[in-house]
Amino acid sequence: MTAHALPDYPFTPNRFEVRPGIAMSYLDEGPRDGEVIVMLHGNPSWSFYWRHLVLGLRDKYRCIVPDHVGMGLSDKPGDDRYTYTLQSRVDDLTTLLDTLGIDGPVTLAVHDWGGMIGFGWALSHEAQVRRLLITNTAAFPLPPAKPMPWQLNLCRNTALGAFLIRGFNAFAAGTARDCVARKLSKDVYRGYVAPYDSWANRISTLRFVQDIPLAEGDPAWTLVKTAGERLAGYADRPAFIAWGLQDFVFDRHFLEGFRSALPEAEVHAFEDAHHYVLEDKHEVLVPAMRRFLDAHPL
């Protein structure tokens, strides 16, 4: 896949060896002395999700946007070479930021599983996190009042779900088709699904779902539970929340979880937007996020 052929993605990704023999792709756009924005995607997207925000900020802000291992333009190793867990994602992010020498203030921008990765990293770097940009994500376990969506249950817990994801790219294709309020153009749709073009290259879209923690004893449970317990500690920092209310996974239960922990946050919730809220509302959200960042300099 050629990144330059994708719409609104005129970037030249960087690559580095995040683990022996495993390369991570990432964007590093904007002035090296600019305030750092770390943008973290989830599953099944990649840095492509953040492209409009990068374009709207890179003249002033330094935008660091990784593709998690197995996602986007990063390598997609098998289970024999990489352990697809939340802790691995946190460790990879730590390695990336350490390699880039990012040891000062950062703004965390998160979406989907990017929230759990970012706030997991922040457990050891809380003082560095000075601002938050939060979009349809989580940093705490499934709320008690929120049932597990049947689609995720199918993918997480059944052989049929695993076969549909690995054999037919059902997770990436279904999300790009059904988790937007306005239909994606063919080229944008291709941008979301192209990295996952074979059984082997779809390993991470399955492993991400299988790693969703639902109870104590699940591998990611302690990390997510601890992040949730610490979330209110960020209430003294500027936070911007953008939410697509049509999202049936990260729905109003998750939004209320963030609102409760971050009561001073600036909230933009849209009845006519879905999970990929930056696809549905980037014309509104990118300027609003830029204004928010400019108004709260580090």
PDB file of C-alpha atoms in Angstrom:
ATOM      1  CA  MET A   1       0.000   0.000   0.000  1.00  0.00           C
ATOM      2  CA  THR A   2       1.318   3.458  -0.947  1.00  0.00           C
ATOM      3  CA  ALA A   3       0.454   6.060   1.659  1.00  0.00           C
ATOM      4  CA  HIS A   4       0.653   8.978  -0.775  1.00  0.00           C
ATOM      5  CA  ALA A   5      -2.153   7.440  -2.852  1.00  0.00           C
ATOM      6  CA  LEU A   6      -4.621   7.873  -0.002  1.00  0.00           C
ATOM      7  CA  PRO A   7      -6.848  10.952   0.308  1.00  0.00           C
ATOM      8  CA  ASP A   8      -5.706  13.667   2.747  1.00  0.00           C
ATOM      9  CA  TYR A   9      -2.678  11.613   3.754  1.00  0.00           C
ATOM     10  CA  PRO A  10       0.250  13.438   2.109  1.00  0.00           C
ATOM     11  CA  PHE A  11       2.679  12.239   4.757  1.00  0.00           C
ATOM     12  CA  THR A  12       5.909  10.270   4.581  1.00  0.00           C
ATOM     13  CA  PRO A  13       5.776   7.802   7.466  1.00  0.00           C
ATOM     14  CA  ASN A  14       8.880   6.971   9.477  1.00  0.00           C
ATOM     15  CA  ARG A  15       9.892   3.478  10.550  1.00  0.00           C
ATOM     16  CA  PHE A  16      12.001   2.192  13.396  1.00  0.00           C
ATOM     17  CA  GLU A  17      12.644  -1.172  15.029  1.00  0.00           C
ATOM     18  CA  VAL A  18      10.411  -1.104  18.089  1.00  0.00           C
ATOM     19  CA  ARG A  19      11.366  -4.687  18.935  1.00  0.00           C
ATOM     20  CA  PRO A  20      14.048  -6.908  17.410  1.00  0.00           C
ATOM     21  CA  GLY A  21      13.002  -7.577  13.830  1.00  0.00           C
ATOM     22  CA  ILE A  22       9.669  -5.706  14.165  1.00  0.00           C
ATOM     23  CA  ALA A  23       9.278  -2.258  12.612  1.00  0.00           C
ATOM     24  CA  MET A  24       6.760   0.342  13.723  1.00  0.00           C
ATOM     25  CA  SER A  25       5.522   3.008  11.314  1.00  0.00           C
ATOM     26  CA  TYR A  26       4.722   6.452  12.673  1.00  0.00           C
ATOM     27  CA  LEU A  27       4.146  10.025  11.611  1.00  0.00           C
ATOM     28  CA  ASP A  28       6.253  12.826  13.051  1.00  0.00           C
ATOM     29  CA  GLU A  29       4.838  15.990  11.527  1.00  0.00           C
ATOM     30  CA  GLY A  30       5.371  19.598  12.506  1.00  0.00           C
ATOM     31  CA  PRO A  31       8.166  21.681  14.065  1.00  0.00           C
ATOM     32  CA  ARG A  32      10.519  19.755  16.349  1.00  0.00           C
ATOM     33  CA  ASP A  33      10.204  22.479  18.976  1.00  0.00           C
ATOM     34  CA  GLY A  34       6.409  22.556  18.772  1.00  0.00           C
ATOM     35  CA  GLU A  35       4.138  21.388  21.564  1.00  0.00           C
ATOM     36  CA  VAL A  36       3.807  17.615  21.235  1.00  0.00           C
ATOM     37  CA  ILE A  37       0.484  15.964  20.392  1.00  0.00           C
ATOM     38  CA  VAL A  38       0.563  12.154  20.637  1.00  0.00           C
ATOM     39  CA  MET A  39      -2.356  10.712  18.646  1.00  0.00           C
ATOM     40  CA  LEU A  40      -3.287   7.104  19.361  1.00  0.00           C
ATOM     41  CA  HIS A  41      -5.655   5.112  17.160  1.00  0.00           C
ATOM     42  CA  GLY A  42      -7.543   1.978  18.069  1.00  0.00           C
ATOM     43  CA  ASN A  43      -8.843  -1.118  16.315  1.00  0.00           C
ATOM     44  CA  PRO A  44      -9.269  -1.565  13.358  1.00  0.00           C
ATOM     45  CA  SER A  45      -8.022   1.856  12.262  1.00  0.00           C
ATOM     46  CA  TRP A  46      -4.515   3.294  12.047  1.00  0.00           C
ATOM     47  CA  SER A  47      -2.870   6.733  11.777  1.00  0.00           C
ATOM     48  CA  PHE A  48      -5.134   7.394   8.784  1.00  0.00           C
ATOM     49  CA  TYR A  49      -7.935   8.158  11.282  1.00  0.00           C
ATOM     50  CA  TRP A  50      -6.006  11.222  12.534  1.00  0.00           C
ATOM     51  CA  ARG A  51      -5.039  12.644   9.137  1.00  0.00           C
ATOM     52  CA  HIS A  52      -7.364  15.682   9.195  1.00  0.00           C
ATOM     53  CA  LEU A  53      -6.188  16.698  12.654  1.00  0.00           C
ATOM     54  CA  VAL A  54      -2.524  16.332  11.685  1.00  0.00           C
ATOM     55  CA  LEU A  55      -3.111  18.545   8.649  1.00  0.00           C
ATOM     56  CA  GLY A  56      -4.842  21.099  10.851  1.00  0.00           C
ATOM     57  CA  LEU A  57      -2.099  21.235  13.479  1.00  0.00           C
ATOM     58  CA  ARG A  58       1.243  20.472  11.894  1.00  0.00           C
ATOM     59  CA  ASP A  59       2.115  24.074  11.065  1.00  0.00           C
ATOM     60  CA  LYS A  60       2.511  24.767  14.801  1.00  0.00           C
ATOM     61  CA  TYR A  61       2.290  21.517  16.739  1.00  0.00           C
ATOM     62  CA  ARG A  62       4.488  18.420  16.599  1.00  0.00           C
ATOM     63  CA  CYS A  63       2.167  15.516  15.803  1.00  0.00           C
ATOM     64  CA  ILE A  64       3.431  12.027  16.646  1.00  0.00           C
ATOM     65  CA  VAL A  65       1.086   9.338  15.362  1.00  0.00           C
ATOM     66  CA  PRO A  66       2.098   5.663  15.571  1.00  0.00           C
ATOM     67  CA  ASP A  67       0.601   2.714  13.789  1.00  0.00           C
ATOM     68  CA  HIS A  68       0.463   0.053  16.477  1.00  0.00           C
ATOM     69  CA  VAL A  69       2.253  -3.190  15.631  1.00  0.00           C
ATOM     70  CA  GLY A  70       0.034  -5.252  13.343  1.00  0.00           C
ATOM     71  CA  MET A  71      -1.861  -2.157  12.215  1.00  0.00           C
ATOM     72  CA  GLY A  72      -1.583   0.302   9.344  1.00  0.00           C
ATOM     73  CA  LEU A  73       1.884   0.439   7.821  1.00  0.00           C
ATOM     74  CA  SER A  74       3.649  -1.240  10.754  1.00  0.00           C
ATOM     75  CA  ASP A  75       4.892  -4.818  10.552  1.00  0.00           C
ATOM     76  CA  LYS A  76       2.326  -7.529  11.192  1.00  0.00           C
ATOM     77  CA  PRO A  77       4.174 -10.363  12.942  1.00  0.00           C
ATOM     78  CA  GLY A  78       2.619 -13.667  13.878  1.00  0.00           C
ATOM     79  CA  ASP A  79       1.979 -14.821  17.420  1.00  0.00           C
ATOM     80  CA  ASP A  80       5.369 -16.515  17.455  1.00  0.00           C
ATOM     81  CA  ARG A  81       7.114 -13.129  17.250  1.00  0.00           C
ATOM     82  CA  TYR A  82       4.820 -10.725  19.109  1.00  0.00           C
ATOM     83  CA  THR A  83       2.419 -10.891  22.037  1.00  0.00           C
ATOM     84  CA  TYR A  84      -0.707  -8.974  21.062  1.00  0.00           C
ATOM     85  CA  THR A  85      -1.713  -7.542  24.436  1.00  0.00           C
ATOM     86  CA  LEU A  86      -2.483  -4.108  25.812  1.00  0.00           C
ATOM     87  CA  GLN A  87       0.740  -4.174  27.812  1.00  0.00           C
ATOM     88  CA  SER A  88       2.695  -4.745  24.601  1.00  0.00           C
ATOM     89  CA  ARG A  89       1.036  -1.653  23.093  1.00  0.00           C
ATOM     90  CA  VAL A  90       1.941   0.443  26.128  1.00  0.00           C
ATOM     91  CA  ASP A  91       5.515  -0.827  26.021  1.00  0.00           C
ATOM     92  CA  ASP A  92       5.775  -0.022  22.300  1.00  0.00           C
ATOM     93  CA  LEU A  93       4.515   3.514  22.855  1.00  0.00           C
ATOM     94  CA  THR A  94       7.057   3.974  25.636  1.00  0.00           C
ATOM     95  CA  THR A  95       9.835   2.803  23.334  1.00  0.00           C
ATOM     96  CA  LEU A  96       8.718   5.122  20.529  1.00  0.00           C
ATOM     97  CA  LEU A  97       8.533   8.222  22.704  1.00  0.00           C
ATOM     98  CA  ASP A  98      11.799   7.388  24.463  1.00  0.00           C
ATOM     99  CA  THR A  99      13.483   6.894  21.083  1.00  0.00           C
ATOM    100  CA  LEU A 100      12.220  10.294  19.933  1.00  0.00           C
ATOM    101  CA  GLY A 101      13.373  11.921  23.163  1.00  0.00           C
ATOM    102  CA  ILE A 102       9.848  12.965  24.169  1.00  0.00           C
ATOM    103  CA  ASP A 103      10.347  13.494  27.896  1.00  0.00           C
ATOM    104  CA  GLY A 104       8.492  16.790  28.321  1.00  0.00           C
ATOM    105  CA  PRO A 105       4.840  17.843  28.263  1.00  0.00           C
ATOM    106  CA  VAL A 106       2.496  16.095  25.836  1.00  0.00           C
ATOM    107  CA  THR A 107      -1.128  16.247  24.798  1.00  0.00           C
ATOM    108  CA  LEU A 108      -2.774  12.836  24.515  1.00  0.00           C
ATOM    109  CA  ALA A 109      -5.256  12.468  21.658  1.00  0.00           C
ATOM    110  CA  VAL A 110      -7.045   9.125  21.824  1.00  0.00           C
ATOM    111  CA  HIS A 111      -9.659   7.084  20.008  1.00  0.00           C
ATOM    112  CA  ASP A 112     -11.053   3.600  20.604  1.00  0.00           C
ATOM    113  CA  TRP A 113      -8.331   1.343  22.095  1.00  0.00           C
ATOM    114  CA  GLY A 114      -5.983   4.306  21.850  1.00  0.00           C
ATOM    115  CA  GLY A 115      -7.560   5.516  25.081  1.00  0.00           C
ATOM    116  CA  MET A 116      -6.548   2.412  26.974  1.00  0.00           C
ATOM    117  CA  ILE A 117      -3.081   2.479  25.416  1.00  0.00           C
ATOM    118  CA  GLY A 118      -2.583   6.183  26.126  1.00  0.00           C
ATOM    119  CA  PHE A 119      -3.875   6.146  29.679  1.00  0.00           C
ATOM    120  CA  GLY A 120      -1.979   2.910  30.274  1.00  0.00           C
ATOM    121  CA  TRP A 121       1.217   4.696  29.230  1.00  0.00           C
ATOM    122  CA  ALA A 122       0.220   7.658  31.402  1.00  0.00           C
ATOM    123  CA  LEU A 123       0.206   5.469  34.519  1.00  0.00           C
ATOM    124  CA  SER A 124       3.987   5.866  34.477  1.00  0.00           C
ATOM    125  CA  HIS A 125       4.065   9.314  32.833  1.00  0.00           C
ATOM    126  CA  GLU A 126       1.169  11.192  34.405  1.00  0.00           C
ATOM    127  CA  ALA A 127       3.161  14.381  34.953  1.00  0.00           C
ATOM    128  CA  GLN A 128       3.891  14.612  31.212  1.00  0.00           C
ATOM    129  CA  VAL A 129       0.213  14.591  30.241  1.00  0.00           C
ATOM    130  CA  ARG A 130      -0.906  18.230  30.218  1.00  0.00           C
ATOM    131  CA  ARG A 131      -3.937  18.212  27.897  1.00  0.00           C
ATOM    132  CA  LEU A 132      -6.418  15.649  26.594  1.00  0.00           C
ATOM    133  CA  LEU A 133      -8.251  15.212  23.285  1.00  0.00           C
ATOM    134  CA  ILE A 134     -10.724  12.370  23.748  1.00  0.00           C
ATOM    135  CA  THR A 135     -12.813  10.826  20.948  1.00  0.00           C
ATOM    136  CA  ASN A 136     -15.095   7.776  21.359  1.00  0.00           C
ATOM    137  CA  THR A 137     -12.818   5.722  23.535  1.00  0.00           C
ATOM    138  CA  ALA A 138     -12.375   4.225  26.991  1.00  0.00           C
ATOM    139  CA  ALA A 139      -9.885   4.381  29.823  1.00  0.00           C
ATOM    140  CA  PHE A 140     -11.825   2.138  32.228  1.00  0.00           C
ATOM    141  CA  PRO A 141     -13.571  -1.237  32.095  1.00  0.00           C
ATOM    142  CA  LEU A 142     -16.968  -1.815  30.517  1.00  0.00           C
ATOM    143  CA  PRO A 143     -19.474   0.173  32.620  1.00  0.00           C
ATOM    144  CA  PRO A 144     -21.776  -2.088  34.689  1.00  0.00           C
ATOM    145  CA  ALA A 145     -24.870  -0.707  32.933  1.00  0.00           C
ATOM    146  CA  LYS A 146     -23.402  -1.303  29.472  1.00  0.00           C
ATOM    147  CA  PRO A 147     -23.951  -4.750  27.914  1.00  0.00           C
ATOM    148  CA  MET A 148     -21.246  -6.188  25.723  1.00  0.00           C
ATOM    149  CA  PRO A 149     -22.388  -5.589  22.106  1.00  0.00           C
ATOM    150  CA  TRP A 150     -23.191  -8.865  20.382  1.00  0.00           C
ATOM    151  CA  GLN A 151     -20.892  -7.980  17.493  1.00  0.00           C
ATOM    152  CA  LEU A 152     -17.884  -7.753  19.813  1.00  0.00           C
ATOM    153  CA  ASN A 153     -18.943 -10.865  21.682  1.00  0.00           C
ATOM    154  CA  LEU A 154     -19.094 -12.764  18.390  1.00  0.00           C
ATOM    155  CA  CYS A 155     -15.632 -11.567  17.369  1.00  0.00           C
ATOM    156  CA  ARG A 156     -14.039 -11.983  20.794  1.00  0.00           C
ATOM    157  CA  ASN A 157     -15.397 -15.336  21.855  1.00  0.00           C
ATOM    158  CA  THR A 158     -16.306 -17.500  18.853  1.00  0.00           C
ATOM    159  CA  ALA A 159     -14.458 -19.383  16.148  1.00  0.00           C
ATOM    160  CA  LEU A 160     -16.939 -17.996  13.611  1.00  0.00           C
ATOM    161  CA  GLY A 161     -16.071 -14.428  14.565  1.00  0.00           C
ATOM    162  CA  ALA A 162     -12.363 -15.148  14.300  1.00  0.00           C
ATOM    163  CA  PHE A 163     -12.867 -16.705  10.872  1.00  0.00           C
ATOM    164  CA  LEU A 164     -14.896 -13.747   9.624  1.00  0.00           C
ATOM    165  CA  ILE A 165     -12.192 -11.304  10.738  1.00  0.00           C
ATOM    166  CA  ARG A 166      -9.218 -13.256   9.411  1.00  0.00           C
ATOM    167  CA  GLY A 167     -10.909 -14.657   6.329  1.00  0.00           C
ATOM    168  CA  PHE A 168     -13.079 -11.751   5.167  1.00  0.00           C
ATOM    169  CA  ASN A 169     -11.680  -8.639   6.909  1.00  0.00           C
ATOM    170  CA  ALA A 170     -15.082  -8.338   8.570  1.00  0.00           C
ATOM    171  CA  PHE A 171     -13.946  -6.113  11.419  1.00  0.00           C
ATOM    172  CA  ALA A 172     -12.156  -3.447   9.386  1.00  0.00           C
ATOM    173  CA  ALA A 173     -14.661  -3.521   6.541  1.00  0.00           C
ATOM    174  CA  GLY A 174     -17.680  -3.552   8.825  1.00  0.00           C
ATOM    175  CA  THR A 175     -16.396  -0.659  10.917  1.00  0.00           C
ATOM    176  CA  ALA A 176     -15.607   1.461   7.844  1.00  0.00           C
ATOM    177  CA  ARG A 177     -19.064   0.719   6.445  1.00  0.00           C
ATOM    178  CA  ASP A 178     -21.260   0.855   9.545  1.00  0.00           C
ATOM    179  CA  CYS A 179     -19.476   3.118  12.063  1.00  0.00           C
ATOM    180  CA  VAL A 180     -19.823   6.393  10.185  1.00  0.00           C
ATOM    181  CA  ALA A 181     -22.937   8.511   9.872  1.00  0.00           C
ATOM    182  CA  ARG A 182     -22.041   9.665   6.368  1.00  0.00           C
ATOM    183  CA  LYS A 183     -20.853   7.082   3.908  1.00  0.00           C
ATOM    184  CA  LEU A 184     -17.135   7.094   3.189  1.00  0.00           C
ATOM    185  CA  SER A 185     -15.892   7.697  -0.324  1.00  0.00           C
ATOM    186  CA  LYS A 186     -14.374   4.677  -2.026  1.00  0.00           C
ATOM    187  CA  ASP A 187     -10.863   6.031  -1.569  1.00  0.00           C
ATOM    188  CA  VAL A 188     -11.327   6.743   2.149  1.00  0.00           C
ATOM    189  CA  TYR A 189     -12.932   3.336   2.641  1.00  0.00           C
ATOM    190  CA  ARG A 190      -9.944   1.776   0.893  1.00  0.00           C
ATOM    191  CA  GLY A 191      -7.645   3.689   3.221  1.00  0.00           C
ATOM    192  CA  TYR A 192      -9.209   2.043   6.254  1.00  0.00           C
ATOM    193  CA  VAL A 193      -9.255  -1.521   4.923  1.00  0.00           C
ATOM    194  CA  ALA A 194      -6.143  -1.668   2.709  1.00  0.00           C
ATOM    195  CA  PRO A 195      -3.614  -2.495   5.456  1.00  0.00           C
ATOM    196  CA  TYR A 196      -5.574  -5.654   6.244  1.00  0.00           C
ATOM    197  CA  ASP A 197      -5.424  -7.359   2.880  1.00  0.00           C
ATOM    198  CA  SER A 198      -4.717 -10.972   3.850  1.00  0.00           C
ATOM    199  CA  TRP A 199      -5.301 -13.575   6.540  1.00  0.00           C
ATOM    200  CA  ALA A 200      -1.836 -12.892   7.965  1.00  0.00           C
ATOM    201  CA  ASN A 201      -2.243  -9.125   7.912  1.00  0.00           C
ATOM    202  CA  ARG A 202      -5.515  -9.284   9.863  1.00  0.00           C
ATOM    203  CA  ILE A 203      -4.016 -10.860  12.953  1.00  0.00           C
ATOM    204  CA  SER A 204      -4.039  -7.682  15.017  1.00  0.00           C
ATOM    205  CA  THR A 205      -7.640  -6.734  14.236  1.00  0.00           C
ATOM    206  CA  LEU A 206      -8.611 -10.072  15.817  1.00  0.00           C
ATOM    207  CA  ARG A 207      -6.144 -10.058  18.701  1.00  0.00           C
ATOM    208  CA  PHE A 208      -7.228  -6.555  19.732  1.00  0.00           C
ATOM    209  CA  VAL A 209     -10.824  -7.757  20.156  1.00  0.00           C
ATOM    210  CA  GLN A 210      -9.760 -10.915  21.960  1.00  0.00           C
ATOM    211  CA  ASP A 211      -7.792  -8.774  24.435  1.00  0.00           C
ATOM    212  CA  ILE A 212     -10.839  -6.757  25.550  1.00  0.00           C
ATOM    213  CA  PRO A 213     -10.878  -7.176  29.350  1.00  0.00           C
ATOM    214  CA  LEU A 214     -14.250  -8.083  30.816  1.00  0.00           C
ATOM    215  CA  ALA A 215     -13.328  -9.532  34.204  1.00  0.00           C
ATOM    216  CA  GLU A 216     -10.513  -9.964  36.670  1.00  0.00           C
ATOM    217  CA  GLY A 217      -8.067 -12.485  35.294  1.00  0.00           C
ATOM    218  CA  ASP A 218      -8.242 -11.215  31.712  1.00  0.00           C
ATOM    219  CA  PRO A 219      -4.735 -10.105  30.664  1.00  0.00           C
ATOM    220  CA  ALA A 220      -5.611  -6.417  30.251  1.00  0.00           C
ATOM    221  CA  TRP A 221      -7.948  -6.158  33.247  1.00  0.00           C
ATOM    222  CA  THR A 222      -5.553  -4.804  35.859  1.00  0.00           C
ATOM    223  CA  LEU A 223      -4.096  -2.192  33.518  1.00  0.00           C
ATOM    224  CA  VAL A 224      -7.504  -0.891  32.421  1.00  0.00           C
ATOM    225  CA  LYS A 225      -8.955  -1.003  35.932  1.00  0.00           C
ATOM    226  CA  THR A 226      -6.000   0.952  37.307  1.00  0.00           C
ATOM    227  CA  ALA A 227      -6.237   3.521  34.510  1.00  0.00           C
ATOM    228  CA  GLY A 228      -9.907   3.994  35.319  1.00  0.00           C
ATOM    229  CA  GLU A 229      -9.182   4.482  39.000  1.00  0.00           C
ATOM    230  CA  ARG A 230      -6.652   7.170  38.131  1.00  0.00           C
ATOM    231  CA  LEU A 231      -8.709   8.968  35.468  1.00  0.00           C
ATOM    232  CA  ALA A 232     -10.119  11.622  37.807  1.00  0.00           C
ATOM    233  CA  GLY A 233      -6.546  12.686  38.524  1.00  0.00           C
ATOM    234  CA  TYR A 234      -6.555  14.473  35.157  1.00  0.00           C
ATOM    235  CA  ALA A 235      -9.521  16.675  36.088  1.00  0.00           C
ATOM    236  CA  ASP A 236      -7.189  19.606  36.720  1.00  0.00           C
ATOM    237  CA  ARG A 237      -5.929  19.571  33.123  1.00  0.00           C
ATOM    238  CA  PRO A 238      -7.629  20.969  30.010  1.00  0.00           C
ATOM    239  CA  ALA A 239      -9.692  18.274  28.297  1.00  0.00           C
ATOM    240  CA  PHE A 240     -11.653  18.296  25.048  1.00  0.00           C
ATOM    241  CA  ILE A 241     -14.166  15.509  24.441  1.00  0.00           C
ATOM    242  CA  ALA A 242     -15.652  14.832  20.983  1.00  0.00           C
ATOM    243  CA  TRP A 243     -18.260  12.087  20.792  1.00  0.00           C
ATOM    244  CA  GLY A 244     -20.354  10.464  18.111  1.00  0.00           C
ATOM    245  CA  LEU A 245     -23.549   9.451  19.888  1.00  0.00           C
ATOM    246  CA  GLN A 246     -24.489   6.827  17.291  1.00  0.00           C
ATOM    247  CA  ASP A 247     -21.576   4.654  18.467  1.00  0.00           C
ATOM    248  CA  PHE A 248     -23.054   1.401  19.815  1.00  0.00           C
ATOM    249  CA  VAL A 249     -19.809   0.329  21.509  1.00  0.00           C
ATOM    250  CA  PHE A 250     -18.341   3.500  23.020  1.00  0.00           C
ATOM    251  CA  ASP A 251     -21.775   4.927  23.665  1.00  0.00           C
ATOM    252  CA  ARG A 252     -23.307   7.316  26.197  1.00  0.00           C
ATOM    253  CA  HIS A 253     -22.214   5.067  29.075  1.00  0.00           C
ATOM    254  CA  PHE A 254     -18.563   5.688  28.181  1.00  0.00           C
ATOM    255  CA  LEU A 255     -19.150   9.373  27.514  1.00  0.00           C
ATOM    256  CA  GLU A 256     -20.703   9.752  30.959  1.00  0.00           C
ATOM    257  CA  GLY A 257     -17.736   7.957  32.469  1.00  0.00           C
ATOM    258  CA  PHE A 258     -15.426  10.616  31.055  1.00  0.00           C
ATOM    259  CA  ARG A 259     -17.768  13.455  31.959  1.00  0.00           C
ATOM    260  CA  SER A 260     -17.921  12.226  35.535  1.00  0.00           C
ATOM    261  CA  ALA A 261     -14.139  11.918  35.862  1.00  0.00           C
ATOM    262  CA  LEU A 262     -13.403  15.153  33.963  1.00  0.00           C
ATOM    263  CA  PRO A 263     -16.247  17.503  34.923  1.00  0.00           C
ATOM    264  CA  GLU A 264     -14.549  20.624  33.531  1.00  0.00           C
ATOM    265  CA  ALA A 265     -13.981  19.116  30.083  1.00  0.00           C
ATOM    266  CA  GLU A 266     -15.204  20.890  26.960  1.00  0.00           C
ATOM    267  CA  VAL A 267     -17.676  18.425  25.439  1.00  0.00           C
ATOM    268  CA  HIS A 268     -18.871  18.238  21.838  1.00  0.00           C
ATOM    269  CA  ALA A 269     -21.416  15.431  21.432  1.00  0.00           C
ATOM    270  CA  PHE A 270     -23.105  14.839  18.085  1.00  0.00           C
ATOM    271  CA  GLU A 271     -26.369  12.993  17.505  1.00  0.00           C
ATOM    272  CA  ASP A 272     -25.445  12.731  13.815  1.00  0.00           C
ATOM    273  CA  ALA A 273     -21.986  11.178  14.237  1.00  0.00           C
ATOM    274  CA  HIS A 274     -20.806   7.617  14.802  1.00  0.00           C
ATOM    275  CA  HIS A 275     -17.695   5.872  16.137  1.00  0.00           C
ATOM    276  CA  TYR A 276     -15.339   7.424  13.563  1.00  0.00           C
ATOM    277  CA  VAL A 277     -16.312  10.867  14.794  1.00  0.00           C
ATOM    278  CA  LEU A 278     -13.384  12.570  13.039  1.00  0.00           C
ATOM    279  CA  GLU A 279     -14.680  11.255   9.730  1.00  0.00           C
ATOM    280  CA  ASP A 280     -18.191  12.530  10.350  1.00  0.00           C
ATOM    281  CA  LYS A 281     -17.270  15.867  11.926  1.00  0.00           C
ATOM    282  CA  HIS A 282     -13.685  16.795  11.030  1.00  0.00           C
ATOM    283  CA  GLU A 283     -14.794  20.077   9.422  1.00  0.00           C
ATOM    284  CA  VAL A 284     -16.136  21.155  12.828  1.00  0.00           C
ATOM    285  CA  LEU A 285     -13.791  19.337  15.177  1.00  0.00           C
ATOM    286  CA  VAL A 286     -10.390  20.144  13.713  1.00  0.00           C
ATOM    287  CA  PRO A 287     -10.858  23.939  14.043  1.00  0.00           C
ATOM    288  CA  ALA A 288     -12.425  23.471  17.466  1.00  0.00           C
ATOM    289  CA  MET A 289      -9.531  21.321  18.660  1.00  0.00           C
ATOM    290  CA  ARG A 290      -7.052  23.836  17.260  1.00  0.00           C
ATOM    291  CA  ARG A 291      -8.817  26.642  19.105  1.00  0.00           C
ATOM    292  CA  PHE A 292      -8.811  24.576  22.308  1.00  0.00           C
ATOM    293  CA  LEU A 293      -5.078  23.863  22.070  1.00  0.00           C
ATOM    294  CA  ASP A 294      -4.253  27.475  21.255  1.00  0.00           C
ATOM    295  CA  ALA A 295      -6.342  28.627  24.227  1.00  0.00           C
ATOM    296  CA  HIS A 296      -4.521  26.295  26.650  1.00  0.00           C
ATOM    297  CA  PRO A 297      -0.820  26.596  25.809  1.00  0.00           C
ATOM    298  CA  LEU A 298       1.585  24.380  27.696  1.00  0.00           C
TER     299      LEU A 298
END
